């Protein structure tokens, strides 16, 4: 069998070498000997209980494995050849591709570098089938950190990447020798997303025309000429897309779940058995026994994602209000206004800076005729919110189309705890929330500090505000409806399977819903949370730093009762639910979610880790930031303190709230070691 197996492997090796020009240039054999996986000193259990042997296996579907084996999975150094042409040679840890290795795709592309739990993670070199190469840092299958990219068309980029795209300081050199050195954001030269900003005030970095022979000093160039002539043919190249990662390749013959009773805590503590080792069902939840703890726990039930809310059509009680809102937004955003600088004067934040506009049904000099009743429209601090939209890179035309286009808004099924109603635009980009007068006062009071904060920290997690308005209906009631327009955190390219609203308090922070009744739109709370989220070191440090900055800001503004809203997308578990948007959210973060269980009932805010992991994408942000610690909250705190543990209630002093919030969040989010 040994000779026959080696013959199969050699034949397949020859086939791979002939797969394309990129593969022909690789002089080293794909079966070159590699170092044996290092075994951690503190991982004696697997070696004390099980002998590691060398095996040669041919599986019924045609897959082949040759290498070290422990119990029911590869462990150590080995080669796995899938029947459909994928190949991995390198280190394994308990059935997971982990350590140093080389992965080869059927089209001739290769990755040679570090792996972690089946993901490209660490330093590595990717050579694509089109001859493009990337050498640098990876995190969870994405280019993240410092790296060098050679594109197939001859372009070149050297600098920092973030979540797969150039982001930070970097140098881009086109094949015609033009180059840009400066700052990048989400794969684009920082600014408005064009090759070069037309507005000279927003330019960053340095442009060197071909043949200049110098990269020092100031060159005399006209930015309009650079944009229209020198860079007219310079486009930012796209990287070759990797459609299949090692994590997606199941291993035939690796037994899943049959040894759990015998392996006990080791299986629960360590990585999962191959294929996925995690159980996420579509449909009704069932029970499995956690042998290590002697408890039954439900499967995670993934249900198809669906759009929230009820479309507001003619006949709906708020149909006229929606028309008024859309007319007002169209008027506010579309009317001519002077070009705004990001350096606003103090007068722009004056609470008295309000603009009233009358909208009669027959129309007026400044307003169009409409089918709704007469109303008055108020803009609060219009120049500030116009500048915020510019700061947040919101295109005015796109903004109007999202809110005022042919598609109606959707009203969420029930008001929030505060009594406010929420509306979503049809494209899910924006959320509109009705507000109390007290909330409007808080936002206007803190508007200057808010503006300075979001301008200073572009990765802030606090809610993005785009407009603050009021509709005053005519008639005996003289009803006023105040509302704010915010970014929808869950407008993201991944389907959200779980959402959690986390405050760090325990009183009233449980939904009492069984697993089988949890929908993708159900908002769960602190005591429903059954995960610890483990982030890569660089992402974790960035996350902690930003949470600290945002909490300092909210504490200084005497704000409390805010939440961290977390959306969880389970990767590789279920394909139910389509993408919500083609625009990725900058807060999407790859992570591992470790399942937890509570041993002492509802009082335990963070459960005990089980060692069972899920690969997830997280979306998060800080919401509900308009509640200050006023007299009503002080009275609520005093009253509830007599009935409950004062540390368990939400209404506490902003300083205490900030500390408790951070302490809790930094227990739920940890560094993935």
GROMACS .gro file of C-alpha atoms in nm, residues 23-218:
model
  196
   23UNK     CA    1   0.288   2.674  -1.059
   24UNK     CA    2   0.571   2.604  -1.308
   25UNK     CA    3   0.797   2.860  -1.146
   26UNK     CA    4   0.780   2.697  -0.806
   27UNK     CA    5   1.102   2.501  -0.787
   28UNK     CA    6   1.043   2.349  -0.445
   29UNK     CA    7   0.835   2.035  -0.431
   30UNK     CA    8   0.501   2.068  -0.260
   31UNK     CA    9   0.605   1.769  -0.053
   32UNK     CA   10   0.934   1.922   0.066
   33UNK     CA   11   1.005   1.811   0.423
   34UNK     CA   12   0.888   2.059   0.686
   35UNK     CA   13   0.946   2.090   1.059
   36UNK     CA   14   0.735   1.881   1.290
   37UNK     CA   15   0.473   2.078   1.482
   38UNK     CA   16   0.597   2.203   1.815
   39UNK     CA   17   0.410   2.058   2.109
   40UNK     CA   18   0.347   2.303   2.394
   41UNK     CA   19   0.509   2.210   2.723
   42UNK     CA   20   0.183   2.252   2.909
   43UNK     CA   21  -0.006   2.022   2.673
   44UNK     CA   22   0.100   1.692   2.827
   45UNK     CA   23  -0.249   1.546   2.843
   46UNK     CA   24  -0.274   1.435   2.482
   47UNK     CA   25   0.070   1.275   2.490
   48UNK     CA   26   0.021   1.105   2.824
   49UNK     CA   27  -0.309   0.952   2.717
   50UNK     CA   28  -0.256   0.878   2.349
   51UNK     CA   29   0.031   0.759   2.134
   52UNK     CA   30   0.108   0.961   1.823
   53UNK     CA   31   0.156   0.732   1.526
   54UNK     CA   32   0.241   0.772   1.159
   55UNK     CA   33  -0.045   0.675   0.925
   56UNK     CA   34  -0.110   0.654   0.553
   57UNK     CA   35  -0.480   0.669   0.474
   58UNK     CA   36  -0.683   0.660   0.154
   59UNK     CA   37  -1.045   0.754   0.225
   60UNK     CA   38  -1.349   0.625   0.032
   61UNK     CA   39  -1.404   0.960  -0.144
   62UNK     CA   40  -1.045   0.965  -0.275
   63UNK     CA   41  -0.887   1.194  -0.013
   64UNK     CA   42  -0.539   1.098   0.105
   65UNK     CA   43  -0.361   1.170   0.434
   66UNK     CA   44  -0.001   1.083   0.520
   67UNK     CA   45   0.153   1.190   0.850
   68UNK     CA   46   0.122   1.194   1.227
   69UNK     CA   47  -0.207   1.091   1.383
   70UNK     CA   48  -0.347   1.100   1.738
   71UNK     CA   49  -0.674   0.921   1.824
   72UNK     CA   50  -0.915   1.038   1.553
   73UNK     CA   51  -0.736   1.328   1.390
   74UNK     CA   52  -0.410   1.455   1.238
   75UNK     CA   53  -0.174   1.588   1.503
   76UNK     CA   54   0.186   1.688   1.432
   77UNK     CA   55   0.317   1.700   1.077
   78UNK     CA   56   0.121   1.568   0.781
   79UNK     CA   57   0.006   1.598   0.420
   80UNK     CA   58  -0.361   1.601   0.322
   81UNK     CA   59  -0.461   1.576  -0.044
   82UNK     CA   60  -0.829   1.633  -0.123
   83UNK     CA   61  -0.981   1.450  -0.416
   84UNK     CA   62  -1.078   1.781  -0.580
   85UNK     CA   63  -0.717   1.899  -0.597
   86UNK     CA   64  -0.654   2.095  -0.279
   87UNK     CA   65  -0.338   2.011  -0.085
   88UNK     CA   66  -0.196   2.100   0.256
   89UNK     CA   67   0.149   2.008   0.383
   90UNK     CA   68   0.252   2.116   0.729
   91UNK     CA   69   0.163   2.132   1.096
   92UNK     CA   70  -0.157   2.005   1.257
   93UNK     CA   71  -0.297   2.042   1.605
   94UNK     CA   72  -0.584   1.814   1.709
   95UNK     CA   73  -0.725   1.796   1.360
   96UNK     CA   74  -0.686   2.164   1.282
   97UNK     CA   75  -0.445   2.317   1.034
   98UNK     CA   76  -0.237   2.512   1.287
   99UNK     CA   77   0.129   2.616   1.276
  100UNK     CA   78   0.358   2.645   0.976
  101UNK     CA   79   0.250   2.498   0.645
  102UNK     CA   80   0.176   2.532   0.277
  103UNK     CA   81  -0.170   2.520   0.117
  104UNK     CA   82  -0.208   2.471  -0.259
  105UNK     CA   83  -0.522   2.536  -0.464
  106UNK     CA   84  -0.610   2.337  -0.780
  107UNK     CA   85  -0.553   2.648  -0.995
  108UNK     CA   86  -0.187   2.664  -0.883
  109UNK     CA   87  -0.221   2.937  -0.620
  110UNK     CA   88  -0.029   2.878  -0.296
  111UNK     CA   89  -0.004   3.014   0.056
  112UNK     CA   90   0.314   2.942   0.250
  113UNK     CA   91   0.315   3.063   0.607
  114UNK     CA   92   0.140   3.047   0.942
  115UNK     CA   93  -0.205   2.903   1.012
  116UNK     CA   94  -0.434   2.910   1.313
  117UNK     CA   95  -0.742   2.688   1.348
  118UNK     CA   96  -0.767   2.643   0.973
  119UNK     CA   97  -0.730   3.014   0.894
  120UNK     CA   98  -0.446   3.204   0.731
  121UNK     CA   99  -0.317   3.379   1.041
  122UNK     CA  100   0.032   3.522   1.104
  123UNK     CA  101   0.310   3.590   0.856
  124UNK     CA  102   0.272   3.432   0.515
  125UNK     CA  103   0.316   3.458   0.139
  126UNK     CA  104   0.026   3.414  -0.105
  127UNK     CA  105   0.103   3.360  -0.475
  128UNK     CA  106  -0.209   3.373  -0.686
  129UNK     CA  107  -0.292   3.188  -1.004
  130UNK     CA  108  -0.256   3.519  -1.189
  131UNK     CA  109   0.101   3.563  -1.057
  132UNK     CA  110   0.007   3.832  -0.807
  133UNK     CA  111   0.179   3.800  -0.469
  134UNK     CA  112   0.125   3.923  -0.116
  135UNK     CA  113   0.388   3.894   0.154
  136UNK     CA  114   0.298   4.008   0.503
  137UNK     CA  115   0.062   3.975   0.798
  138UNK     CA  116  -0.270   3.787   0.798
  139UNK     CA  117  -0.552   3.773   1.052
  140UNK     CA  118  -0.843   3.531   1.009
  141UNK     CA  119  -0.789   3.482   0.632
  142UNK     CA  120  -0.751   3.856   0.570
  143UNK     CA  121  -0.449   4.074   0.499
  144UNK     CA  122  -0.417   4.273   0.820
  145UNK     CA  123  -0.101   4.457   0.927
  146UNK     CA  124   0.213   4.544   0.734
  147UNK     CA  125   0.253   4.386   0.392
  148UNK     CA  126   0.366   4.412   0.032
  149UNK     CA  127   0.128   4.345  -0.258
  150UNK     CA  128   0.237   4.290  -0.621
  151UNK     CA  129  -0.070   4.302  -0.845
  152UNK     CA  130  -0.112   4.096  -1.160
  153UNK     CA  131  -0.120   4.407  -1.381
  154UNK     CA  132   0.220   4.531  -1.258
  155UNK     CA  133   0.102   4.773  -0.986
  156UNK     CA  134   0.266   4.760  -0.645
  157UNK     CA  135   0.158   4.856  -0.291
  158UNK     CA  136   0.370   4.858   0.023
  159UNK     CA  137   0.225   4.962   0.356
  160UNK     CA  138  -0.047   4.873   0.601
  161UNK     CA  139  -0.355   4.663   0.540
  162UNK     CA  140  -0.671   4.643   0.745
  163UNK     CA  141  -0.929   4.368   0.695
  164UNK     CA  142  -0.799   4.286   0.349
  165UNK     CA  143  -0.757   4.637   0.207
  166UNK     CA  144  -0.488   4.907   0.211
  167UNK     CA  145  -0.557   5.114   0.521
  168UNK     CA  146  -0.314   5.348   0.698
  169UNK     CA  147   0.022   5.467   0.570
  170UNK     CA  148   0.125   5.320   0.237
  171UNK     CA  149   0.286   5.367  -0.104
  172UNK     CA  150   0.111   5.273  -0.429
  173UNK     CA  151   0.314   5.258  -0.748
  174UNK     CA  152   0.140   5.217  -1.082
  175UNK     CA  153   0.304   5.026  -1.366
  176UNK     CA  154   0.350   5.360  -1.549
  177UNK     CA  155   0.578   5.469  -1.260
  178UNK     CA  156   0.330   5.720  -1.114
  179UNK     CA  157   0.297   5.672  -0.741
  180UNK     CA  158   0.109   5.795  -0.438
  181UNK     CA  159   0.255   5.801  -0.087
  182UNK     CA  160   0.023   5.884   0.195
  183UNK     CA  161  -0.281   5.773   0.390
  184UNK     CA  162  -0.535   5.511   0.285
  185UNK     CA  163  -0.879   5.424   0.410
  186UNK     CA  164  -1.063   5.101   0.321
  187UNK     CA  165  -0.866   5.045   0.002
  188UNK     CA  166  -0.886   5.400  -0.126
  189UNK     CA  167  -0.670   5.708  -0.115
  190UNK     CA  168  -0.804   5.890   0.189
  191UNK     CA  169  -1.068   6.145   0.090
  192UNK     CA  170  -1.370   6.101  -0.130
  193UNK     CA  171  -1.271   5.767  -0.283
  194UNK     CA  172  -1.137   5.895  -0.618
  195UNK     CA  173  -0.784   5.835  -0.737
  196UNK     CA  174  -0.701   6.187  -0.621
  197UNK     CA  175  -0.922   6.440  -0.442
  198UNK     CA  176  -1.025   6.737  -0.652
  199UNK     CA  177  -1.058   6.947  -0.338
  200UNK     CA  178  -0.702   7.049  -0.250
  201UNK     CA  179  -0.798   7.101   0.115
  202UNK     CA  180  -0.874   6.730   0.152
  203UNK     CA  181  -0.558   6.595  -0.010
  204UNK     CA  182  -0.316   6.391   0.196
  205UNK     CA  183   0.015   6.231   0.109
  206UNK     CA  184   0.257   6.318  -0.167
  207UNK     CA  185   0.231   6.265  -0.542
  208UNK     CA  186   0.546   6.192  -0.748
  209UNK     CA  187   0.510   6.200  -1.128
  210UNK     CA  188   0.709   5.951  -1.328
  211UNK     CA  189   1.058   6.068  -1.415
  212UNK     CA  190   1.075   6.318  -1.130
  213UNK     CA  191   1.376   6.131  -0.993
  214UNK     CA  192   1.313   6.265  -0.647
  215UNK     CA  193   1.106   6.179  -0.347
  216UNK     CA  194   1.205   6.474  -0.133
  217UNK     CA  195   1.099   6.835  -0.123
  218UNK     CA  196   0.790   7.003  -0.267
   0.00000   0.00000   0.00000
